[in-house]
Amino acid sequence: MATIKTITPQFINEHKPATLHFNLWDKFNEFADTQKSNQTLWFFLVLMVHGVIFLPIPAVLSYYFDGSAAVLAVTMICFFANLIANMAGGGIRTVLKLFAASILIHVAMIIIVIV
């Protein structure tokens, strides 16, 4: 009969040995893997950044810079994609990639509308 071990060994080394990476993608994945224990912190950080910084962007771009309604649609899609990925238990790599993509999309959107 198979048994379930409820006690994990004390001396497990979860971190891989440091390797030299010249690839930015590998560096990002290595950073994301080290943030697995901080996934709840990243969840709240993503919610706070989206709620405080990114959600007011459509109002500012629409009223002061004559932005279109597409600005609101893009912002809401980014917000709900991040929210669903976090609440559905997505991996830390997925959460951080969506958050980085959201930041890049909003910066590009601001630059396109203002310039």
Tab-separated table of N, CA, C and O in Angstrom:
chain	number	residue	atom	x	y	z
A	1	MET	N	0.839	-1.170	0.000
A	1	MET	CA	0.000	0.000	0.000
A	1	MET	C	0.891	1.243	0.000
A	1	MET	O	1.850	1.349	0.745
A	2	ALA	N	0.568	2.181	-0.848
A	2	ALA	CA	1.361	3.399	-0.958
A	2	ALA	C	1.016	4.345	0.186
A	2	ALA	O	-0.138	4.471	0.578
A	3	THR	N	2.034	4.963	0.715
A	3	THR	CA	1.815	5.927	1.792
A	3	THR	C	2.211	7.313	1.334
A	3	THR	O	3.034	7.471	0.435
A	4	ILE	N	1.620	8.281	1.949
A	4	ILE	CA	1.920	9.669	1.630
A	4	ILE	C	2.838	10.208	2.716
A	4	ILE	O	2.532	10.122	3.903
A	5	LYS	N	3.955	10.771	2.288
A	5	LYS	CA	4.871	11.357	3.254
A	5	LYS	C	4.408	12.768	3.580
A	5	LYS	O	4.261	13.599	2.688
A	6	THR	N	4.154	13.015	4.831
A	6	THR	CA	3.720	14.352	5.233
A	6	THR	C	4.870	15.207	5.715
A	6	THR	O	4.716	16.407	5.894
A	7	ILE	N	6.010	14.605	5.916
A	7	ILE	CA	7.179	15.343	6.380
A	7	ILE	C	8.191	15.369	5.246
A	7	ILE	O	8.579	14.332	4.726
A	8	THR	N	8.592	16.562	4.869
A	8	THR	CA	9.588	16.690	3.810
A	8	THR	C	10.978	16.737	4.424
A	8	THR	O	11.148	17.203	5.555
A	9	PRO	N	11.971	16.274	3.711
A	9	PRO	CA	13.344	16.351	4.237
A	9	PRO	C	13.761	17.792	4.497
A	9	PRO	O	13.348	18.713	3.787
A	10	GLN	N	14.573	17.997	5.492
A	10	GLN	CA	14.964	19.338	5.915
A	10	GLN	C	16.007	19.976	5.003
A	10	GLN	O	16.101	21.180	4.930
A	11	PHE	N	16.789	19.192	4.327
A	11	PHE	CA	17.952	19.738	3.628
A	11	PHE	C	17.827	19.627	2.119
A	11	PHE	O	18.739	19.199	1.438
A	12	ILE	N	16.705	20.033	1.599
A	12	ILE	CA	16.521	20.028	0.145
A	12	ILE	C	16.985	21.370	-0.392
A	12	ILE	O	16.571	22.421	0.062
A	13	ASN	N	17.833	21.318	-1.390
A	13	ASN	CA	18.311	22.536	-2.035
A	13	ASN	C	17.447	22.784	-3.260
A	13	ASN	O	17.570	22.097	-4.264
A	14	GLU	N	16.546	23.758	-3.170
A	14	GLU	CA	15.615	24.034	-4.262
A	14	GLU	C	16.235	24.871	-5.368
A	14	GLU	O	15.721	24.925	-6.461
A	15	HIS	N	17.307	25.554	-5.064
A	15	HIS	CA	17.912	26.441	-6.053
A	15	HIS	C	18.968	25.699	-6.844
A	15	HIS	O	19.771	24.952	-6.298
A	16	LYS	N	18.966	25.959	-8.124
A	16	LYS	CA	19.976	25.368	-8.990
A	16	LYS	C	21.291	26.123	-8.799
A	16	LYS	O	21.284	27.293	-8.407
A	17	PRO	N	22.380	25.490	-9.102
A	17	PRO	CA	23.638	26.225	-9.018
A	17	PRO	C	23.663	27.357	-10.034
A	17	PRO	O	23.069	27.267	-11.109
A	18	ALA	N	24.327	28.427	-9.666
A	18	ALA	CA	24.384	29.596	-10.534
A	18	ALA	C	25.135	29.256	-11.815
A	18	ALA	O	26.216	28.673	-11.789
A	19	THR	N	24.533	29.590	-12.933
A	19	THR	CA	25.166	29.367	-14.223
A	19	THR	C	25.274	30.693	-14.937
A	19	THR	O	24.543	31.639	-14.648
A	20	LEU	N	26.168	30.753	-15.874
A	20	LEU	CA	26.333	31.967	-16.652
A	20	LEU	C	25.320	31.966	-17.788
A	20	LEU	O	25.282	31.031	-18.588
A	21	HIS	N	24.495	32.996	-17.823
A	21	HIS	CA	23.502	33.124	-18.881
A	21	HIS	C	23.788	34.388	-19.661
A	21	HIS	O	23.958	35.457	-19.095
A	22	PHE	N	23.798	34.229	-20.948
A	22	PHE	CA	23.924	35.403	-21.798
A	22	PHE	C	22.602	35.689	-22.497
A	22	PHE	O	22.480	36.641	-23.229
A	23	ASN	N	21.623	34.847	-22.244
A	23	ASN	CA	20.319	34.981	-22.846
A	23	ASN	C	19.395	35.674	-21.848
A	23	ASN	O	19.245	35.226	-20.712
A	24	LEU	N	18.774	36.749	-22.264
A	24	LEU	CA	17.893	37.507	-21.384
A	24	LEU	C	16.674	36.689	-20.969
A	24	LEU	O	16.194	36.799	-19.845
A	25	TRP	N	16.196	35.827	-21.859
A	25	TRP	CA	15.036	34.983	-21.556
A	25	TRP	C	15.361	34.000	-20.430
A	25	TRP	O	14.543	33.785	-19.533
A	26	ASP	N	16.547	33.406	-20.482
A	26	ASP	CA	16.957	32.478	-19.426
A	26	ASP	C	17.130	33.194	-18.096
A	26	ASP	O	16.805	32.653	-17.048
A	27	LYS	N	17.645	34.415	-18.143
A	27	LYS	CA	17.783	35.194	-16.912
A	27	LYS	C	16.411	35.489	-16.304
A	27	LYS	O	16.231	35.428	-15.090
A	28	PHE	N	15.447	35.826	-17.160
A	28	PHE	CA	14.097	36.090	-16.666
A	28	PHE	C	13.490	34.843	-16.048
A	28	PHE	O	12.884	34.896	-14.968
A	29	ASN	N	13.649	33.698	-16.720
A	29	ASN	CA	13.091	32.452	-16.181
A	29	ASN	C	13.758	32.062	-14.870
A	29	ASN	O	13.103	31.557	-13.958
A	30	GLU	N	15.050	32.304	-14.756
A	30	GLU	CA	15.748	32.010	-13.507
A	30	GLU	C	15.244	32.916	-12.384
A	30	GLU	O	15.032	32.467	-11.257
A	31	PHE	N	15.026	34.198	-12.701
A	31	PHE	CA	14.473	35.119	-11.712
A	31	PHE	C	13.070	34.694	-11.303
A	31	PHE	O	12.729	34.700	-10.116
A	32	ALA	N	12.255	34.312	-12.289
A	32	ALA	CA	10.881	33.894	-11.989
A	32	ALA	C	10.864	32.654	-11.110
A	32	ALA	O	10.033	32.542	-10.205
A	33	ASP	N	11.770	31.741	-11.347
A	33	ASP	CA	11.815	30.528	-10.526
A	33	ASP	C	12.196	30.834	-9.085
A	33	ASP	O	11.742	30.161	-8.167
A	34	THR	N	13.020	31.860	-8.878
A	34	THR	CA	13.386	32.214	-7.506
A	34	THR	C	12.253	32.934	-6.782
A	34	THR	O	12.272	33.035	-5.560
A	35	GLN	N	11.262	33.433	-7.522
A	35	GLN	CA	10.149	34.172	-6.926
A	35	GLN	C	8.946	33.299	-6.611
A	35	GLN	O	7.903	33.804	-6.236
A	36	LYS	N	9.076	31.999	-6.737
A	36	LYS	CA	7.958	31.094	-6.481
A	36	LYS	C	7.425	31.242	-5.058
A	36	LYS	O	6.220	31.192	-4.828
A	37	SER	N	8.310	31.464	-4.104
A	37	SER	CA	7.857	31.599	-2.713
A	37	SER	C	7.155	32.931	-2.467
A	37	SER	O	6.454	33.087	-1.468
A	38	ASN	N	7.306	33.880	-3.370
A	38	ASN	CA	6.682	35.206	-3.220
A	38	ASN	C	5.483	35.385	-4.150
A	38	ASN	O	5.150	36.512	-4.507
A	39	GLN	N	4.837	34.307	-4.527
A	39	GLN	CA	3.763	34.413	-5.510
A	39	GLN	C	2.579	35.229	-4.988
A	39	GLN	O	1.976	35.990	-5.736
A	40	THR	N	2.256	35.128	-3.731
A	40	THR	CA	1.162	35.929	-3.172
A	40	THR	C	1.513	37.408	-3.177
A	40	THR	O	0.671	38.260	-3.473
A	41	LEU	N	2.759	37.727	-2.887
A	41	LEU	CA	3.216	39.112	-2.953
A	41	LEU	C	3.082	39.665	-4.368
A	41	LEU	O	2.615	40.785	-4.560
A	42	TRP	N	3.453	38.859	-5.364
A	42	TRP	CA	3.311	39.302	-6.750
A	42	TRP	C	1.840	39.468	-7.132
A	42	TRP	O	1.491	40.352	-7.904
A	43	PHE	N	0.973	38.625	-6.587
A	43	PHE	CA	-0.458	38.757	-6.857
A	43	PHE	C	-0.961	40.119	-6.387
A	43	PHE	O	-1.637	40.836	-7.123
A	44	PHE	N	-0.611	40.490	-5.152
A	44	PHE	CA	-1.058	41.784	-4.637
A	44	PHE	C	-0.366	42.949	-5.339
A	44	PHE	O	-0.979	43.989	-5.562
A	45	LEU	N	0.878	42.789	-5.708
A	45	LEU	CA	1.587	43.846	-6.427
A	45	LEU	C	0.952	44.092	-7.790
A	45	LEU	O	0.741	45.247	-8.189
A	46	VAL	N	0.625	43.018	-8.503
A	46	VAL	CA	-0.028	43.151	-9.804
A	46	VAL	C	-1.383	43.839	-9.655
A	46	VAL	O	-1.721	44.743	-10.432
A	47	LEU	N	-2.156	43.452	-8.645
A	47	LEU	CA	-3.460	44.085	-8.434
A	47	LEU	C	-3.320	45.566	-8.096
A	47	LEU	O	-4.087	46.399	-8.586
A	48	MET	N	-2.350	45.902	-7.261
A	48	MET	CA	-2.169	47.302	-6.866
A	48	MET	C	-1.689	48.157	-8.037
A	48	MET	O	-2.177	49.273	-8.240
A	49	VAL	N	-0.744	47.648	-8.797
A	49	VAL	CA	-0.231	48.423	-9.938
A	49	VAL	C	-1.318	48.617	-10.981
A	49	VAL	O	-1.485	49.719	-11.517
A	50	HIS	N	-2.069	47.574	-11.256
A	50	HIS	CA	-3.150	47.726	-12.226
A	50	HIS	C	-4.235	48.660	-11.711
A	50	HIS	O	-4.722	49.507	-12.458
A	51	GLY	N	-4.600	48.516	-10.466
A	51	GLY	CA	-5.679	49.339	-9.925
A	51	GLY	C	-5.318	50.794	-9.764
A	51	GLY	O	-6.145	51.681	-9.988
A	52	VAL	N	-4.089	51.075	-9.385
A	52	VAL	CA	-3.698	52.448	-9.081
A	52	VAL	C	-3.090	53.170	-10.281
A	52	VAL	O	-3.323	54.353	-10.487
A	53	ILE	N	-2.340	52.463	-11.099
A	53	ILE	CA	-1.623	53.124	-12.191
A	53	ILE	C	-2.286	52.896	-13.545
A	53	ILE	O	-2.494	53.843	-14.311
A	54	PHE	N	-2.620	51.631	-13.865
A	54	PHE	CA	-3.071	51.331	-15.220
A	54	PHE	C	-4.553	51.601	-15.468
A	54	PHE	O	-4.925	51.986	-16.575
A	55	LEU	N	-5.413	51.391	-14.486
A	55	LEU	CA	-6.834	51.627	-14.730
A	55	LEU	C	-7.198	53.101	-14.923
A	55	LEU	O	-8.142	53.388	-15.667
A	56	PRO	N	-6.503	54.066	-14.328
A	56	PRO	CA	-6.805	55.463	-14.647
A	56	PRO	C	-6.277	55.939	-16.006
A	56	PRO	O	-6.671	57.004	-16.477
A	57	ILE	N	-5.422	55.161	-16.643
A	57	ILE	CA	-4.839	55.580	-17.921
A	57	ILE	C	-5.904	55.843	-18.992
A	57	ILE	O	-5.812	56.849	-19.697
A	58	PRO	N	-6.930	55.002	-19.166
A	58	PRO	CA	-7.930	55.317	-20.195
A	58	PRO	C	-8.646	56.637	-19.959
A	58	PRO	O	-8.944	57.365	-20.920
A	59	ALA	N	-8.913	56.972	-18.709
A	59	ALA	CA	-9.576	58.253	-18.434
A	59	ALA	C	-8.677	59.417	-18.817
A	59	ALA	O	-9.128	60.383	-19.462
A	60	VAL	N	-7.422	59.337	-18.458
A	60	VAL	CA	-6.485	60.416	-18.785
A	60	VAL	C	-6.299	60.527	-20.292
A	60	VAL	O	-6.349	61.634	-20.861
A	61	LEU	N	-6.092	59.388	-20.951
A	61	LEU	CA	-5.867	59.432	-22.399
A	61	LEU	C	-7.123	59.840	-23.160
A	61	LEU	O	-7.034	60.496	-24.199
A	62	SER	N	-8.284	59.480	-22.668
A	62	SER	CA	-9.521	59.834	-23.364
A	62	SER	C	-9.892	61.300	-23.194
A	62	SER	O	-10.279	61.959	-24.153
A	63	TYR	N	-9.773	61.813	-21.976
A	63	TYR	CA	-10.234	63.167	-21.720
A	63	TYR	C	-9.203	64.240	-22.047
A	63	TYR	O	-9.557	65.315	-22.501
A	64	TYR	N	-7.943	63.966	-21.830
A	64	TYR	CA	-6.936	64.996	-22.045
A	64	TYR	C	-6.226	64.884	-23.385
A	64	TYR	O	-5.741	65.876	-23.911
A	65	PHE	N	-6.135	63.673	-23.936
A	65	PHE	CA	-5.392	63.485	-25.178
A	65	PHE	C	-6.258	62.934	-26.296
A	65	PHE	O	-5.743	62.493	-27.313
A	66	ASP	N	-7.570	62.946	-26.137
A	66	ASP	CA	-8.530	62.535	-27.163
A	66	ASP	C	-8.267	61.118	-27.657
A	66	ASP	O	-8.248	60.848	-28.851
A	67	GLY	N	-8.077	60.194	-26.701
A	67	GLY	CA	-7.858	58.790	-27.045
A	67	GLY	C	-9.156	58.099	-27.399
A	67	GLY	O	-10.250	58.555	-27.066
A	68	SER	N	-9.048	56.985	-28.083
A	68	SER	CA	-10.245	56.267	-28.512
A	68	SER	C	-10.719	55.300	-27.416
A	68	SER	O	-10.069	55.118	-26.389
A	69	ALA	N	-11.828	54.655	-27.687
A	69	ALA	CA	-12.370	53.682	-26.739
A	69	ALA	C	-11.537	52.411	-26.706
A	69	ALA	O	-11.664	51.604	-25.780
A	70	ALA	N	-10.688	52.217	-27.701
A	70	ALA	CA	-9.818	51.040	-27.730
A	70	ALA	C	-8.835	51.049	-26.563
A	70	ALA	O	-8.413	49.987	-26.104
A	71	VAL	N	-8.515	52.224	-26.072
A	71	VAL	CA	-7.619	52.339	-24.914
A	71	VAL	C	-8.248	51.663	-23.701
A	71	VAL	O	-7.581	50.911	-22.968
A	72	LEU	N	-9.525	51.892	-23.493
A	72	LEU	CA	-10.231	51.255	-22.389
A	72	LEU	C	-10.306	49.742	-22.583
A	72	LEU	O	-10.099	48.981	-21.637
A	73	ALA	N	-10.565	49.311	-23.802
A	73	ALA	CA	-10.655	47.871	-24.074
A	73	ALA	C	-9.320	47.177	-23.814
A	73	ALA	O	-9.282	46.106	-23.185
A	74	VAL	N	-8.229	47.766	-24.254
A	74	VAL	CA	-6.908	47.165	-24.040
A	74	VAL	C	-6.585	47.114	-22.554
A	74	VAL	O	-6.072	46.107	-22.051
A	75	THR	N	-6.880	48.169	-21.833
A	75	THR	CA	-6.611	48.197	-20.401
A	75	THR	C	-7.418	47.141	-19.660
A	75	THR	O	-6.883	46.447	-18.783
A	76	MET	N	-8.678	46.998	-19.990
A	76	MET	CA	-9.509	46.010	-19.312
A	76	MET	C	-9.087	44.583	-19.652
A	76	MET	O	-9.106	43.697	-18.794
A	77	ILE	N	-8.685	44.337	-20.892
A	77	ILE	CA	-8.201	43.008	-21.272
A	77	ILE	C	-6.931	42.664	-20.501
A	77	ILE	O	-6.788	41.556	-19.978
A	78	CYS	N	-6.013	43.614	-20.400
A	78	CYS	CA	-4.782	43.379	-19.633
A	78	CYS	C	-5.096	43.142	-18.154
A	78	CYS	O	-4.524	42.248	-17.523
A	79	PHE	N	-5.992	43.931	-17.602
A	79	PHE	CA	-6.346	43.785	-16.191
A	79	PHE	C	-6.957	42.420	-15.905
A	79	PHE	O	-6.531	41.715	-14.991
A	80	PHE	N	-7.943	42.020	-16.697
A	80	PHE	CA	-8.607	40.753	-16.430
A	80	PHE	C	-7.732	39.558	-16.768
A	80	PHE	O	-7.845	38.506	-16.135
A	81	ALA	N	-6.845	39.689	-17.746
A	81	ALA	CA	-5.909	38.588	-18.036
A	81	ALA	C	-4.992	38.355	-16.836
A	81	ALA	O	-4.752	37.209	-16.439
A	82	ASN	N	-4.485	39.429	-16.246
A	82	ASN	CA	-3.637	39.301	-15.068
A	82	ASN	C	-4.428	38.793	-13.866
A	82	ASN	O	-3.942	37.948	-13.106
A	83	LEU	N	-5.616	39.290	-13.676
A	83	LEU	CA	-6.447	38.861	-12.555
A	83	LEU	C	-6.791	37.373	-12.644
A	83	LEU	O	-6.662	36.637	-11.666
A	84	ILE	N	-7.189	36.926	-13.826
A	84	ILE	CA	-7.553	35.527	-14.001
A	84	ILE	C	-6.337	34.624	-13.856
A	84	ILE	O	-6.410	33.556	-13.240
A	85	ALA	N	-5.196	35.043	-14.394
A	85	ALA	CA	-3.986	34.222	-14.267
A	85	ALA	C	-3.585	34.071	-12.808
A	85	ALA	O	-3.165	32.990	-12.382
A	86	ASN	N	-3.710	35.129	-12.033
A	86	ASN	CA	-3.358	35.061	-10.615
A	86	ASN	C	-4.368	34.250	-9.821
A	86	ASN	O	-3.990	33.417	-9.000
A	87	MET	N	-5.648	34.478	-10.036
A	87	MET	CA	-6.668	33.806	-9.242
A	87	MET	C	-6.844	32.342	-9.630
A	87	MET	O	-7.282	31.535	-8.816
A	88	ALA	N	-6.507	31.996	-10.856
A	88	ALA	CA	-6.660	30.615	-11.302
A	88	ALA	C	-5.468	29.759	-10.919
A	88	ALA	O	-5.455	28.565	-11.203
A	89	GLY	N	-4.480	30.359	-10.293
A	89	GLY	CA	-3.331	29.584	-9.843
A	89	GLY	C	-2.304	29.351	-10.920
A	89	GLY	O	-1.645	28.317	-10.936
A	90	GLY	N	-2.152	30.305	-11.818
A	90	GLY	CA	-1.130	30.184	-12.846
A	90	GLY	C	0.254	30.178	-12.235
A	90	GLY	O	0.470	30.668	-11.126
A	91	GLY	N	1.191	29.615	-12.949
A	91	GLY	CA	2.557	29.566	-12.466
A	91	GLY	C	3.155	30.951	-12.356
A	91	GLY	O	2.685	31.913	-12.971
A	92	ILE	N	4.220	31.054	-11.589
A	92	ILE	CA	4.854	32.356	-11.380
A	92	ILE	C	5.439	32.891	-12.679
A	92	ILE	O	5.440	34.092	-12.913
A	93	ARG	N	5.908	31.999	-13.540
A	93	ARG	CA	6.420	32.459	-14.836
A	93	ARG	C	5.314	33.105	-15.658
A	93	ARG	O	5.519	34.150	-16.277
A	94	THR	N	4.155	32.503	-15.661
A	94	THR	CA	3.022	33.046	-16.408
A	94	THR	C	2.593	34.387	-15.843
A	94	THR	O	2.330	35.333	-16.592
A	95	VAL	N	2.525	34.479	-14.539
A	95	VAL	CA	2.100	35.721	-13.886
A	95	VAL	C	3.070	36.850	-14.204
A	95	VAL	O	2.664	37.956	-14.573
A	96	LEU	N	4.353	36.579	-14.089
A	96	LEU	CA	5.347	37.628	-14.346
A	96	LEU	C	5.411	38.003	-15.823
A	96	LEU	O	5.607	39.173	-16.161
A	97	LYS	N	5.222	37.033	-16.712
A	97	LYS	CA	5.223	37.347	-18.146
A	97	LYS	C	4.014	38.204	-18.518
A	97	LYS	O	4.146	39.158	-19.291
A	98	LEU	N	2.856	37.875	-17.976
A	98	LEU	CA	1.667	38.690	-18.248
A	98	LEU	C	1.805	40.097	-17.681
A	98	LEU	O	1.388	41.074	-18.307
A	99	PHE	N	2.407	40.197	-16.500
A	99	PHE	CA	2.594	41.506	-15.892
A	99	PHE	C	3.573	42.345	-16.713
A	99	PHE	O	3.326	43.528	-16.965
A	100	ALA	N	4.663	41.739	-17.157
A	100	ALA	CA	5.633	42.459	-17.990
A	100	ALA	C	5.008	42.858	-19.324
A	100	ALA	O	5.221	43.983	-19.812
A	101	ALA	N	4.222	41.965	-19.911
A	101	ALA	CA	3.553	42.299	-21.172
A	101	ALA	C	2.550	43.433	-20.969
A	101	ALA	O	2.437	44.326	-21.822
A	102	SER	N	1.866	43.433	-19.853
A	102	SER	CA	0.918	44.492	-19.563
A	102	SER	C	1.614	45.845	-19.423
A	102	SER	O	1.121	46.860	-19.918
A	103	ILE	N	2.755	45.843	-18.755
A	103	ILE	CA	3.522	47.089	-18.612
A	103	ILE	C	3.956	47.603	-19.984
A	103	ILE	O	3.790	48.789	-20.296
A	104	LEU	N	4.486	46.709	-20.816
A	104	LEU	CA	4.937	47.118	-22.150
A	104	LEU	C	3.778	47.606	-23.017
A	104	LEU	O	3.915	48.586	-23.752
A	105	ILE	N	2.643	46.935	-22.933
A	105	ILE	CA	1.474	47.347	-23.719
A	105	ILE	C	0.999	48.733	-23.293
A	105	ILE	O	0.689	49.581	-24.141
A	106	HIS	N	0.963	48.995	-21.996
A	106	HIS	CA	0.496	50.299	-21.525
A	106	HIS	C	1.478	51.411	-21.877
A	106	HIS	O	1.057	52.519	-22.241
A	107	VAL	N	2.758	51.142	-21.776
A	107	VAL	CA	3.751	52.164	-22.157
A	107	VAL	C	3.635	52.452	-23.658
A	107	VAL	O	3.645	53.625	-24.070
A	108	ALA	N	3.499	51.415	-24.466
A	108	ALA	CA	3.343	51.631	-25.916
A	108	ALA	C	2.056	52.384	-26.228
A	108	ALA	O	2.044	53.275	-27.090
A	109	MET	N	0.988	52.053	-25.521
A	109	MET	CA	-0.288	52.720	-25.751
A	109	MET	C	-0.204	54.207	-25.380
A	109	MET	O	-0.720	55.064	-26.102
A	110	ILE	N	0.468	54.511	-24.278
A	110	ILE	CA	0.631	55.909	-23.879
A	110	ILE	C	1.444	56.669	-24.910
A	110	ILE	O	1.094	57.790	-25.314
A	111	ILE	N	2.515	56.067	-25.380
A	111	ILE	CA	3.364	56.721	-26.379
A	111	ILE	C	2.603	56.940	-27.686
A	111	ILE	O	2.682	58.028	-28.293
A	112	ILE	N	1.827	55.950	-28.118
A	112	ILE	CA	1.073	56.078	-29.368
A	112	ILE	C	0.020	57.161	-29.281
A	112	ILE	O	-0.146	57.973	-30.204
A	113	VAL	N	-0.704	57.230	-28.182
A	113	VAL	CA	-1.793	58.210	-28.062
A	113	VAL	C	-1.247	59.626	-27.872
A	113	VAL	O	-1.751	60.577	-28.475
A	114	ILE	N	-0.221	59.777	-27.050
A	114	ILE	CA	0.285	61.122	-26.767
A	114	ILE	C	1.067	61.684	-27.945
A	114	ILE	O	0.942	62.863	-28.276
A	115	VAL	N	1.859	60.863	-28.590
A	115	VAL	CA	2.693	61.351	-29.715
A	115	VAL	C	1.931	61.236	-30.967
A	115	VAL	O	1.240	61.701	-31.574
